[in-house]
Amino acid sequence: MTQRYLFSIAAVIAVALYPLLGGGLGTFLATDVAIWALFAVSLNILVGYTGLVSFGHAAYFGIGAYTAGILLKSGGVPFILALPLAGLAAGLLAVIFGFFCVRLTKVYFSMLTLAFAQIAWALCFKLNWITGGDQGLSGIPYPAFLNHLNDVPVLGTLDLSQRFHIVAVVVVGICLAVIHRILQSPFGRVLTMIRENPGRAEFVGVNVHRYQLAAFAIAGVFAGVAGSLFGIFNRGMYPDLMYWTKSAEVLIMVVLGGMGRFYGPIIGAFLLLWLNQELTAITEYWSAIVGLALMALIFFLPGGFADLIERGRNYLVSKLRCGKFARTAAQEGTP
């Protein structure tokens, strides 16, 4: 097992145990970061690895949340079934939308994803008898098994939101591991080939549209899982969370952290949500500050913060190697 995997496992455990550590950022922010990180990583499958800039990713996030909420609240379906069903519902919607979208390219593709997402938002807004309309779907219950942990040491001292935080982080960790495995597989390498040169990929026999549609489906499934976790944690879901501005927000997370780098969107999700919390306490113009920061980032660090971190790591490694080489040379030269 590589050091990277060990570090990833340690990070998931640390975030999962956050409520027990009494951190200053709060359980709400930690859970939000985990959920939005999964949402951003799912978008990165399209934007960073396949080269498809989608402006409608919030539709799958919302469908996942509504599906899980309805199943848990009205259907009495257990959490362990509601979660994958929500992901599958979002994935199915992504396949339907993607079937038409992948036939277009560049700005036309992006505009069609936006159009489909706005249709989904409008339907959720109007279908009062299913979604609650503009009032949203409230009263989504936490998983029933969380109520049976009162006698479990340590966990029994946590409230339901803190217990669900642990569940959410574990689910996010598993999903991120699966996504990482997919992107490192031959399938993921084909997606990268399509991003770099779709014409050449098609020339060597790759069915570009089929792979793009598969990427759509995978991204939709994990966005739906993220949405279901969000809806359950917040005990409700509202149409505004499917509006195009949410798609833009998660796209900013991807750009901020670094497109095409697996950990980039995770970094971007943390930075944007943390800045949101800190700046809103200082000024009402926090969004303008974030916008200026994003403009500066695009000009001076187009690879995002993940690129900056990687440069720093490579610099330190090169310095350590040079130091080790110099010490070895000095020792060999000593009579």
Coordinates of C-alpha atoms in Angstrom, one line a residue:
M1 CA 0.0 0.0 0.0
T2 CA 1.5 3.3 -1.1
Q3 CA 2.0 6.3 1.1
R4 CA -0.7 8.2 -0.9
Y5 CA -3.3 5.5 0.0
L6 CA -2.2 5.6 3.7
F7 CA -2.5 9.4 3.7
S8 CA -6.0 9.2 2.1
I9 CA -7.2 6.7 4.6
A10 CA -5.8 8.7 7.5
A11 CA -7.5 11.9 6.1
V12 CA -10.9 10.1 5.9
I13 CA -10.6 8.8 9.4
A14 CA -9.6 12.2 10.7
V15 CA -12.6 14.0 9.1
A16 CA -14.9 11.2 10.2
L17 CA -13.8 11.6 13.8
Y18 CA -14.0 15.4 13.6
P19 CA -17.0 15.6 16.0
L20 CA -15.0 13.8 18.6
L21 CA -12.1 16.2 18.3
G22 CA -14.1 19.3 19.1
G23 CA -12.8 21.2 16.1
G24 CA -13.4 24.9 15.7
L25 CA -14.8 24.8 12.2
G26 CA -17.9 22.9 13.3
T27 CA -19.4 19.6 12.3
F28 CA -21.7 21.4 9.8
L29 CA -18.8 22.8 7.8
A30 CA -16.9 19.6 7.9
T31 CA -19.9 17.6 6.6
D32 CA -20.6 20.2 3.9
V33 CA -17.0 20.1 2.7
A34 CA -17.1 16.3 2.4
I35 CA -20.4 16.3 0.5
W36 CA -19.4 19.1 -1.8
A37 CA -16.0 17.6 -2.4
L38 CA -17.7 14.4 -3.7
F39 CA -20.0 16.6 -5.9
A40 CA -17.0 18.5 -7.3
V41 CA -15.0 15.4 -7.9
S42 CA -18.0 13.9 -9.9
L43 CA -18.0 17.1 -12.0
N44 CA -14.3 16.8 -12.5
I45 CA -14.9 13.4 -14.3
L46 CA -16.5 15.4 -17.0
V47 CA -14.6 18.7 -17.0
G48 CA -11.1 17.6 -15.9
Y49 CA -10.8 14.1 -17.4
T50 CA -13.2 14.1 -20.4
G51 CA -13.0 17.7 -21.4
L52 CA -16.8 18.3 -21.2
V53 CA -17.7 21.6 -19.5
S54 CA -21.1 21.0 -18.0
F55 CA -23.2 23.9 -16.7
G56 CA -26.0 21.6 -15.5
H57 CA -24.4 19.3 -12.9
A58 CA -26.7 20.5 -10.1
A59 CA -29.6 18.7 -11.7
Y60 CA -28.2 15.3 -10.8
F61 CA -27.3 16.6 -7.3
G62 CA -30.9 17.7 -6.8
I63 CA -32.5 14.5 -8.3
G64 CA -30.4 12.4 -5.9
A65 CA -31.5 14.5 -2.9
Y66 CA -35.2 14.4 -3.9
T67 CA -35.1 10.7 -4.6
A68 CA -33.5 9.8 -1.3
G69 CA -35.8 12.3 0.6
I70 CA -39.0 10.8 -0.9
L71 CA -37.8 7.2 -0.3
L72 CA -36.9 7.9 3.3
K73 CA -39.8 10.1 4.2
S74 CA -42.7 8.7 2.3
G75 CA -41.6 5.2 1.2
G76 CA -40.1 4.0 4.4
V77 CA -37.1 2.7 2.4
P78 CA -34.0 2.0 4.6
F79 CA -31.0 4.3 4.1
I80 CA -28.8 1.5 2.8
L81 CA -31.2 1.1 -0.2
A82 CA -32.3 4.7 -0.6
L83 CA -28.7 5.9 -1.1
P84 CA -27.8 3.7 -4.1
L85 CA -31.3 4.2 -5.6
A86 CA -30.8 7.9 -5.5
G87 CA -27.5 7.6 -7.3
L88 CA -29.1 5.3 -9.9
A89 CA -31.9 7.8 -10.5
A90 CA -29.4 10.6 -11.0
G91 CA -27.3 8.4 -13.2
L92 CA -30.4 7.5 -15.4
L93 CA -31.2 11.2 -15.8
A94 CA -27.6 11.9 -16.7
V95 CA -27.8 9.2 -19.4
I96 CA -31.0 10.7 -20.8
F97 CA -29.5 14.2 -20.9
G98 CA -26.1 13.0 -22.0
F99 CA -27.5 11.1 -25.0
F100 CA -28.4 14.4 -26.6
C101 CA -25.5 16.5 -25.2
V102 CA -22.6 14.4 -26.3
R103 CA -23.6 14.9 -29.9
L104 CA -22.6 18.6 -29.6
T105 CA -19.3 20.2 -28.8
K106 CA -17.8 23.2 -27.0
V107 CA -20.2 26.0 -26.2
Y108 CA -23.2 24.2 -27.8
F109 CA -22.6 21.3 -25.5
S110 CA -22.4 23.5 -22.4
M111 CA -25.5 25.4 -23.3
L112 CA -27.5 22.2 -23.8
T113 CA -26.5 20.9 -20.4
L114 CA -27.6 24.2 -18.9
A115 CA -30.9 24.0 -20.8
F116 CA -31.6 20.4 -19.6
A117 CA -30.7 21.4 -16.0
Q118 CA -33.1 24.3 -16.1
I119 CA -35.9 22.0 -17.4
A120 CA -35.2 19.7 -14.4
W121 CA -35.2 22.7 -12.0
A122 CA -38.5 23.9 -13.4
L123 CA -40.2 20.5 -13.1
C124 CA -39.1 20.2 -9.5
F125 CA -40.4 23.7 -8.9
K126 CA -43.9 22.9 -10.4
L127 CA -44.5 19.3 -9.3
N128 CA -45.8 20.3 -5.9
W129 CA -47.4 16.9 -5.2
I130 CA -44.0 15.2 -5.4
T131 CA -41.3 17.7 -4.6
G132 CA -43.2 20.2 -2.5
G133 CA -42.7 22.9 -5.1
D134 CA -41.2 26.2 -3.9
Q135 CA -41.6 25.0 -0.3
G136 CA -39.3 22.2 -0.9
L137 CA -39.2 18.7 0.6
S138 CA -38.7 19.1 4.4
G139 CA -38.6 16.7 7.2
I140 CA -36.3 14.2 5.6
P141 CA -35.4 11.7 8.4
Y142 CA -32.0 10.6 9.4
P143 CA -31.2 6.9 8.9
A144 CA -33.2 4.9 11.5
F145 CA -30.1 2.9 12.7
L146 CA -28.6 6.1 14.1
N147 CA -31.2 6.1 16.8
H148 CA -29.9 2.7 18.0
L149 CA -26.4 3.9 18.9
N150 CA -27.3 5.5 22.2
D151 CA -25.6 2.7 24.2
V152 CA -22.5 2.5 22.0
P153 CA -19.4 4.0 23.7
V154 CA -18.4 7.4 22.4
L155 CA -21.0 7.4 19.6
G156 CA -23.8 7.5 22.2
T157 CA -22.6 10.9 23.3
L158 CA -23.0 12.4 19.9
D159 CA -26.2 13.9 18.5
L160 CA -27.9 12.6 15.3
S161 CA -26.2 15.2 13.1
Q162 CA -22.8 14.3 14.4
R163 CA -23.5 10.6 13.9
F164 CA -24.6 11.2 10.4
H165 CA -21.5 13.2 9.8
I166 CA -19.5 10.1 10.4
V167 CA -21.7 8.1 8.0
A168 CA -21.5 10.7 5.3
V169 CA -17.7 10.9 5.5
V170 CA -17.4 7.2 5.3
V171 CA -19.7 7.1 2.2
V172 CA -17.8 9.9 0.6
G173 CA -14.5 8.2 1.3
I174 CA -15.7 5.0 -0.4
C175 CA -17.1 6.9 -3.4
L176 CA -13.8 8.8 -3.8
A177 CA -11.9 5.5 -3.7
V178 CA -14.2 4.1 -6.4
I179 CA -13.9 7.2 -8.6
H180 CA -10.1 7.1 -8.2
R181 CA -10.0 3.5 -9.2
I182 CA -12.2 4.2 -12.3
L183 CA -10.0 7.1 -13.4
Q184 CA -6.8 5.1 -13.0
S185 CA -8.2 2.2 -15.1
P186 CA -7.9 1.8 -18.9
F187 CA -11.4 3.4 -19.1
G188 CA -10.1 6.5 -17.3
R189 CA -7.1 6.7 -19.7
V190 CA -9.4 6.6 -22.7
L191 CA -11.3 9.5 -21.2
T192 CA -8.1 11.5 -20.9
M193 CA -7.3 10.6 -24.5
I194 CA -10.7 11.9 -25.6
R195 CA -10.0 15.1 -23.6
E196 CA -6.7 15.7 -25.3
N197 CA -7.7 14.8 -28.9
P198 CA -11.2 13.4 -29.6
G199 CA -10.4 13.2 -33.3
R200 CA -7.3 11.0 -32.8
A201 CA -9.2 8.8 -30.3
E202 CA -11.9 8.2 -32.8
F203 CA -9.3 7.5 -35.5
V204 CA -7.8 4.6 -33.4
G205 CA -11.2 3.0 -33.0
V206 CA -12.6 4.6 -29.8
N207 CA -16.4 5.2 -29.8
V208 CA -16.0 8.8 -28.4
H209 CA -19.8 9.4 -27.9
R210 CA -20.2 6.1 -26.0
Y211 CA -17.3 6.9 -23.6
Q212 CA -18.5 10.4 -23.1
L213 CA -22.0 9.1 -22.3
A214 CA -20.5 6.6 -19.8
A215 CA -18.6 9.4 -18.2
F216 CA -21.9 11.3 -17.9
A217 CA -23.6 8.4 -16.2
I218 CA -20.8 7.8 -13.7
A219 CA -20.6 11.6 -12.9
G220 CA -24.4 11.7 -12.5
V221 CA -24.4 8.7 -10.1
F222 CA -21.9 10.2 -7.7
A223 CA -23.4 13.6 -7.9
G224 CA -26.7 12.0 -7.0
V225 CA -25.1 10.3 -4.0
A226 CA -23.7 13.6 -2.9
G227 CA -27.1 15.2 -3.2
S228 CA -28.8 12.5 -1.2
L229 CA -26.2 13.0 1.6
F230 CA -26.8 16.7 1.5
G231 CA -30.6 16.4 1.6
I232 CA -30.5 14.0 4.6
F233 CA -28.0 16.0 6.5
N234 CA -29.9 19.2 6.1
R235 CA -33.3 17.4 6.6
G236 CA -34.6 19.0 3.4
M237 CA -34.2 19.8 -0.3
Y238 CA -35.2 22.9 -2.2
P239 CA -35.4 23.7 -5.9
D240 CA -32.9 26.5 -5.6
L241 CA -30.2 23.9 -5.0
M242 CA -30.8 22.7 -8.6
Y243 CA -30.6 26.2 -10.1
W244 CA -27.7 26.9 -12.6
T245 CA -25.9 29.0 -10.0
K246 CA -25.2 25.8 -8.0
S247 CA -23.7 24.3 -11.1
A248 CA -21.5 27.3 -11.5
E249 CA -20.5 27.1 -7.8
V250 CA -19.3 23.5 -8.1
L251 CA -17.5 24.4 -11.3
I252 CA -15.7 27.1 -9.4
M253 CA -14.6 24.5 -6.9
V254 CA -13.1 22.4 -9.6
V255 CA -11.3 25.3 -11.2
L256 CA -10.1 26.7 -7.9
G257 CA -8.7 23.3 -6.8
G258 CA -7.4 22.2 -10.2
M259 CA -9.1 20.6 -13.1
G260 CA -7.9 17.2 -14.2
R261 CA -6.3 16.5 -10.8
F262 CA -8.1 14.1 -8.5
Y263 CA -7.5 16.0 -5.3
G264 CA -8.0 19.4 -6.9
P265 CA -11.8 19.6 -6.4
I266 CA -11.5 18.4 -2.8
I267 CA -9.1 21.3 -2.1
G268 CA -11.4 23.7 -4.1
A269 CA -14.5 22.6 -2.1
F270 CA -12.7 23.2 1.2
L271 CA -11.4 26.6 0.2
L272 CA -14.6 28.0 -1.3
L273 CA -16.8 26.8 1.6
W274 CA -14.3 28.0 4.2
L275 CA -13.9 31.4 2.5
N276 CA -17.7 31.7 2.3
Q277 CA -18.0 31.1 6.1
E278 CA -15.2 33.4 7.0
L279 CA -15.9 36.3 4.6
T280 CA -19.7 36.4 5.2
A281 CA -18.8 37.2 8.9
I282 CA -16.7 40.2 7.7
T283 CA -18.4 41.7 4.7
E284 CA -21.6 41.3 2.6
Y285 CA -19.5 41.6 -0.5
W286 CA -17.8 38.3 0.0
S287 CA -18.8 37.0 -3.4
A288 CA -17.0 39.9 -5.1
I289 CA -13.9 39.1 -3.1
V290 CA -14.1 35.4 -4.2
G291 CA -14.6 36.5 -7.8
L292 CA -11.5 38.7 -7.8
A293 CA -9.5 35.9 -6.2
L294 CA -10.7 33.5 -8.9
M295 CA -9.7 35.9 -11.6
A296 CA -6.3 36.2 -10.1
L297 CA -6.0 32.5 -9.9
I298 CA -6.9 31.9 -13.5
F299 CA -4.3 34.5 -14.6
F300 CA -1.4 33.5 -12.3
L301 CA -2.2 29.9 -11.4
P302 CA -4.3 28.3 -14.1
G303 CA -3.6 24.8 -12.7
G304 CA -5.4 25.6 -9.4
F305 CA -4.1 25.1 -5.9
A306 CA -3.4 21.5 -6.5
D307 CA -0.8 22.6 -9.1
L308 CA 0.7 25.0 -6.5
I309 CA 0.9 22.2 -3.9
E310 CA 2.4 19.8 -6.4
R311 CA 5.1 22.4 -7.4
G312 CA 5.9 22.9 -3.8
R313 CA 6.2 19.2 -3.2
N314 CA 8.4 18.7 -6.2
Y315 CA 10.6 21.6 -5.1
L316 CA 11.0 20.1 -1.6
V317 CA 11.8 16.7 -3.0
S318 CA 14.4 18.1 -5.4
K319 CA 16.0 20.0 -2.6
L320 CA 16.1 16.9 -0.3
R321 CA 17.6 14.9 -3.2
C322 CA 20.2 17.5 -3.9
G323 CA 21.1 17.7 -0.2
K324 CA 21.4 13.9 0.0
F325 CA 23.5 13.8 -3.1
A326 CA 25.8 16.5 -1.8
R327 CA 26.3 14.7 1.6
T328 CA 27.0 11.4 -0.3
A329 CA 29.6 13.1 -2.5
A330 CA 31.2 14.8 0.5
Q331 CA 31.5 11.4 2.3
E332 CA 33.0 9.7 -0.7
G333 CA 35.5 12.5 -1.1
T334 CA 36.6 12.3 2.5
P335 CA 39.9 10.3 2.8

